[in-house]
Amino acid sequence: MNSLGNILAVFAGGGLGAVLRYLTGMYLVSTRFGSAPATLCVNVIASFILGFAFGYFVLKPDIPPQVKLFITCGFCGGLSTFSTFALESLRMFETSETITAIVYIGLSVLLCILAAAAGVFAGKML
């Protein structure tokens, strides 16, 4: 039963994260920002949440594994989208938006690492 509970936790969290990613993309595309900022936004948010969860879970080892899996592998995995980031970067290079692509890649890496670090710090503060 424990394995089934873990699978269901990842499934539920992943579905929720994916829906939030979709809604974020729809909102930002409808405001003329395009898909790249939406991907950057959800990747930074997911990095912060994952960092926060990691920092918090270190201090709270008694939290059930299903809760940890729901948030980390499920929700953050469904919310963040590295494959979309990779494709968007490639498409920018293909359309001669080289500077935009380099800035996007640099911002994505830097902001996601900073967000994860901030999340770990915040999670340990609780």
mmCIF file of C-alpha atoms in Angstrom:
data_model
loop_
_atom_site.group_PDB
_atom_site.id
_atom_site.type_symbol
_atom_site.label_atom_id
_atom_site.label_comp_id
_atom_site.label_asym_id
_atom_site.label_seq_id
_atom_site.Cartn_x
_atom_site.Cartn_y
_atom_site.Cartn_z
ATOM 1 C CA MET A 1 0.000 0.000 0.000
ATOM 2 C CA ASN A 2 2.896 2.359 0.739
ATOM 3 C CA SER A 3 4.075 2.199 -2.885
ATOM 4 C CA LEU A 4 0.561 2.882 -4.153
ATOM 5 C CA GLY A 5 0.273 5.844 -1.790
ATOM 6 C CA ASN A 6 3.564 7.210 -3.092
ATOM 7 C CA ILE A 7 2.440 6.808 -6.698
ATOM 8 C CA LEU A 8 -0.889 8.511 -6.007
ATOM 9 C CA ALA A 9 0.873 11.383 -4.239
ATOM 10 C CA VAL A 10 3.170 11.977 -7.219
ATOM 11 C CA PHE A 11 0.213 11.655 -9.606
ATOM 12 C CA ALA A 12 -1.936 14.175 -7.717
ATOM 13 C CA GLY A 13 0.894 16.658 -7.205
ATOM 14 C CA GLY A 14 2.035 16.360 -10.804
ATOM 15 C CA GLY A 15 -1.454 17.001 -12.103
ATOM 16 C CA LEU A 16 -1.874 20.072 -9.936
ATOM 17 C CA GLY A 17 1.548 21.438 -10.928
ATOM 18 C CA ALA A 18 0.894 20.832 -14.625
ATOM 19 C CA VAL A 19 -2.462 22.619 -14.476
ATOM 20 C CA LEU A 20 -0.872 25.590 -12.735
ATOM 21 C CA ARG A 21 1.878 25.653 -15.389
ATOM 22 C CA TYR A 22 -0.762 25.623 -18.134
ATOM 23 C CA LEU A 23 -2.790 28.416 -16.523
ATOM 24 C CA THR A 24 0.325 30.539 -15.982
ATOM 25 C CA GLY A 25 1.266 30.090 -19.631
ATOM 26 C CA MET A 26 -2.224 30.955 -20.819
ATOM 27 C CA TYR A 27 -2.306 34.079 -18.677
ATOM 28 C CA LEU A 28 1.119 35.361 -19.733
ATOM 29 C CA VAL A 29 0.587 34.531 -23.415
ATOM 30 C CA SER A 30 -2.757 36.361 -23.295
ATOM 31 C CA THR A 31 -0.972 39.427 -21.909
ATOM 32 C CA ARG A 32 1.451 39.412 -24.859
ATOM 33 C CA PHE A 33 4.471 38.343 -22.847
ATOM 34 C CA GLY A 34 4.755 35.066 -24.763
ATOM 35 C CA SER A 35 5.632 31.571 -23.646
ATOM 36 C CA ALA A 36 9.280 32.095 -22.655
ATOM 37 C CA PRO A 37 8.504 34.336 -19.649
ATOM 38 C CA ALA A 38 5.859 31.852 -18.526
ATOM 39 C CA THR A 39 8.408 29.039 -18.585
ATOM 40 C CA LEU A 40 10.937 31.166 -16.736
ATOM 41 C CA CYS A 41 8.298 32.132 -14.170
ATOM 42 C CA VAL A 42 7.137 28.598 -13.391
ATOM 43 C CA ASN A 43 10.707 27.272 -13.322
ATOM 44 C CA VAL A 44 11.774 29.916 -10.789
ATOM 45 C CA ILE A 45 8.666 29.296 -8.662
ATOM 46 C CA ALA A 46 9.180 25.530 -8.754
ATOM 47 C CA SER A 47 12.855 25.980 -7.845
ATOM 48 C CA PHE A 48 11.911 28.088 -4.833
ATOM 49 C CA ILE A 49 9.229 25.649 -3.685
ATOM 50 C CA LEU A 50 11.552 22.667 -4.096
ATOM 51 C CA GLY A 51 14.322 24.457 -2.203
ATOM 52 C CA PHE A 52 11.883 25.486 0.513
ATOM 53 C CA ALA A 53 10.563 21.942 0.841
ATOM 54 C CA PHE A 54 14.087 20.546 1.026
ATOM 55 C CA GLY A 55 15.089 23.030 3.731
ATOM 56 C CA TYR A 56 11.896 22.420 5.677
ATOM 57 C CA PHE A 57 11.957 18.629 5.368
ATOM 58 C CA VAL A 58 15.523 18.477 6.731
ATOM 59 C CA LEU A 59 14.165 19.875 9.989
ATOM 60 C CA LYS A 60 10.975 17.786 9.966
ATOM 61 C CA PRO A 61 11.934 14.172 9.208
ATOM 62 C CA ASP A 62 8.591 12.943 10.579
ATOM 63 C CA ILE A 63 6.626 14.338 7.613
ATOM 64 C CA PRO A 64 5.059 11.407 5.725
ATOM 65 C CA PRO A 65 6.859 10.431 2.509
ATOM 66 C CA GLN A 66 3.636 10.869 0.536
ATOM 67 C CA VAL A 67 3.527 14.566 1.465
ATOM 68 C CA LYS A 68 7.163 14.997 0.468
ATOM 69 C CA LEU A 69 6.566 13.223 -2.848
ATOM 70 C CA PHE A 70 3.383 15.201 -3.549
ATOM 71 C CA ILE A 71 5.269 18.495 -3.229
ATOM 72 C CA THR A 72 8.696 17.614 -4.670
ATOM 73 C CA CYS A 73 8.423 15.005 -7.397
ATOM 74 C CA GLY A 74 4.741 15.651 -8.058
ATOM 75 C CA PHE A 75 3.899 19.346 -7.807
ATOM 76 C CA CYS A 76 7.354 20.792 -8.563
ATOM 77 C CA GLY A 77 7.940 18.215 -11.297
ATOM 78 C CA GLY A 78 4.610 19.036 -12.930
ATOM 79 C CA LEU A 79 5.081 22.778 -12.543
ATOM 80 C CA SER A 80 8.619 23.158 -13.823
ATOM 81 C CA THR A 81 9.394 22.411 -17.414
ATOM 82 C CA PHE A 82 13.014 22.026 -18.435
ATOM 83 C CA SER A 83 12.129 20.457 -21.777
ATOM 84 C CA THR A 84 10.063 23.513 -22.749
ATOM 85 C CA PHE A 85 12.926 25.767 -21.657
ATOM 86 C CA ALA A 86 15.304 23.807 -23.887
ATOM 87 C CA LEU A 87 12.987 23.981 -26.910
ATOM 88 C CA GLU A 88 12.292 27.691 -26.462
ATOM 89 C CA SER A 89 16.033 28.370 -26.238
ATOM 90 C CA LEU A 90 16.679 26.370 -29.400
ATOM 91 C CA ARG A 91 13.901 28.174 -31.276
ATOM 92 C CA MET A 92 15.370 31.550 -30.297
ATOM 93 C CA PHE A 93 18.732 30.505 -31.744
ATOM 94 C CA GLU A 94 17.036 29.209 -34.908
ATOM 95 C CA THR A 95 15.249 32.536 -35.434
ATOM 96 C CA SER A 96 18.473 34.530 -34.955
ATOM 97 C CA GLU A 97 17.435 35.829 -31.536
ATOM 98 C CA THR A 98 20.873 34.921 -30.210
ATOM 99 C CA ILE A 99 21.170 37.684 -27.597
ATOM 100 C CA THR A 100 17.647 36.993 -26.326
ATOM 101 C CA ALA A 101 18.449 33.280 -26.101
ATOM 102 C CA ILE A 102 21.654 33.874 -24.166
ATOM 103 C CA VAL A 103 19.930 36.259 -21.744
ATOM 104 C CA TYR A 104 17.025 33.821 -21.322
ATOM 105 C CA ILE A 105 19.333 30.880 -20.629
ATOM 106 C CA GLY A 106 21.479 32.902 -18.230
ATOM 107 C CA LEU A 107 18.487 34.315 -16.364
ATOM 108 C CA SER A 108 16.844 30.893 -16.154
ATOM 109 C CA VAL A 109 19.895 29.229 -14.651
ATOM 110 C CA LEU A 110 20.799 32.091 -12.315
ATOM 111 C CA LEU A 111 17.280 32.863 -11.082
ATOM 112 C CA CYS A 112 16.392 29.200 -10.546
ATOM 113 C CA ILE A 113 19.555 28.587 -8.506
ATOM 114 C CA LEU A 114 18.945 31.740 -6.469
ATOM 115 C CA ALA A 115 15.295 30.776 -5.962
ATOM 116 C CA ALA A 116 16.267 27.289 -4.788
ATOM 117 C CA ALA A 117 18.818 28.763 -2.367
ATOM 118 C CA ALA A 118 16.262 31.263 -1.058
ATOM 119 C CA GLY A 119 13.767 28.453 -0.667
ATOM 120 C CA VAL A 120 16.213 26.287 1.314
ATOM 121 C CA PHE A 121 16.992 29.254 3.562
ATOM 122 C CA ALA A 122 13.296 30.079 4.068
ATOM 123 C CA GLY A 123 12.391 26.447 4.679
ATOM 124 C CA LYS A 124 15.006 26.146 7.418
ATOM 125 C CA MET A 125 13.723 29.305 9.076
ATOM 126 C CA LEU A 126 10.306 27.811 9.904
#
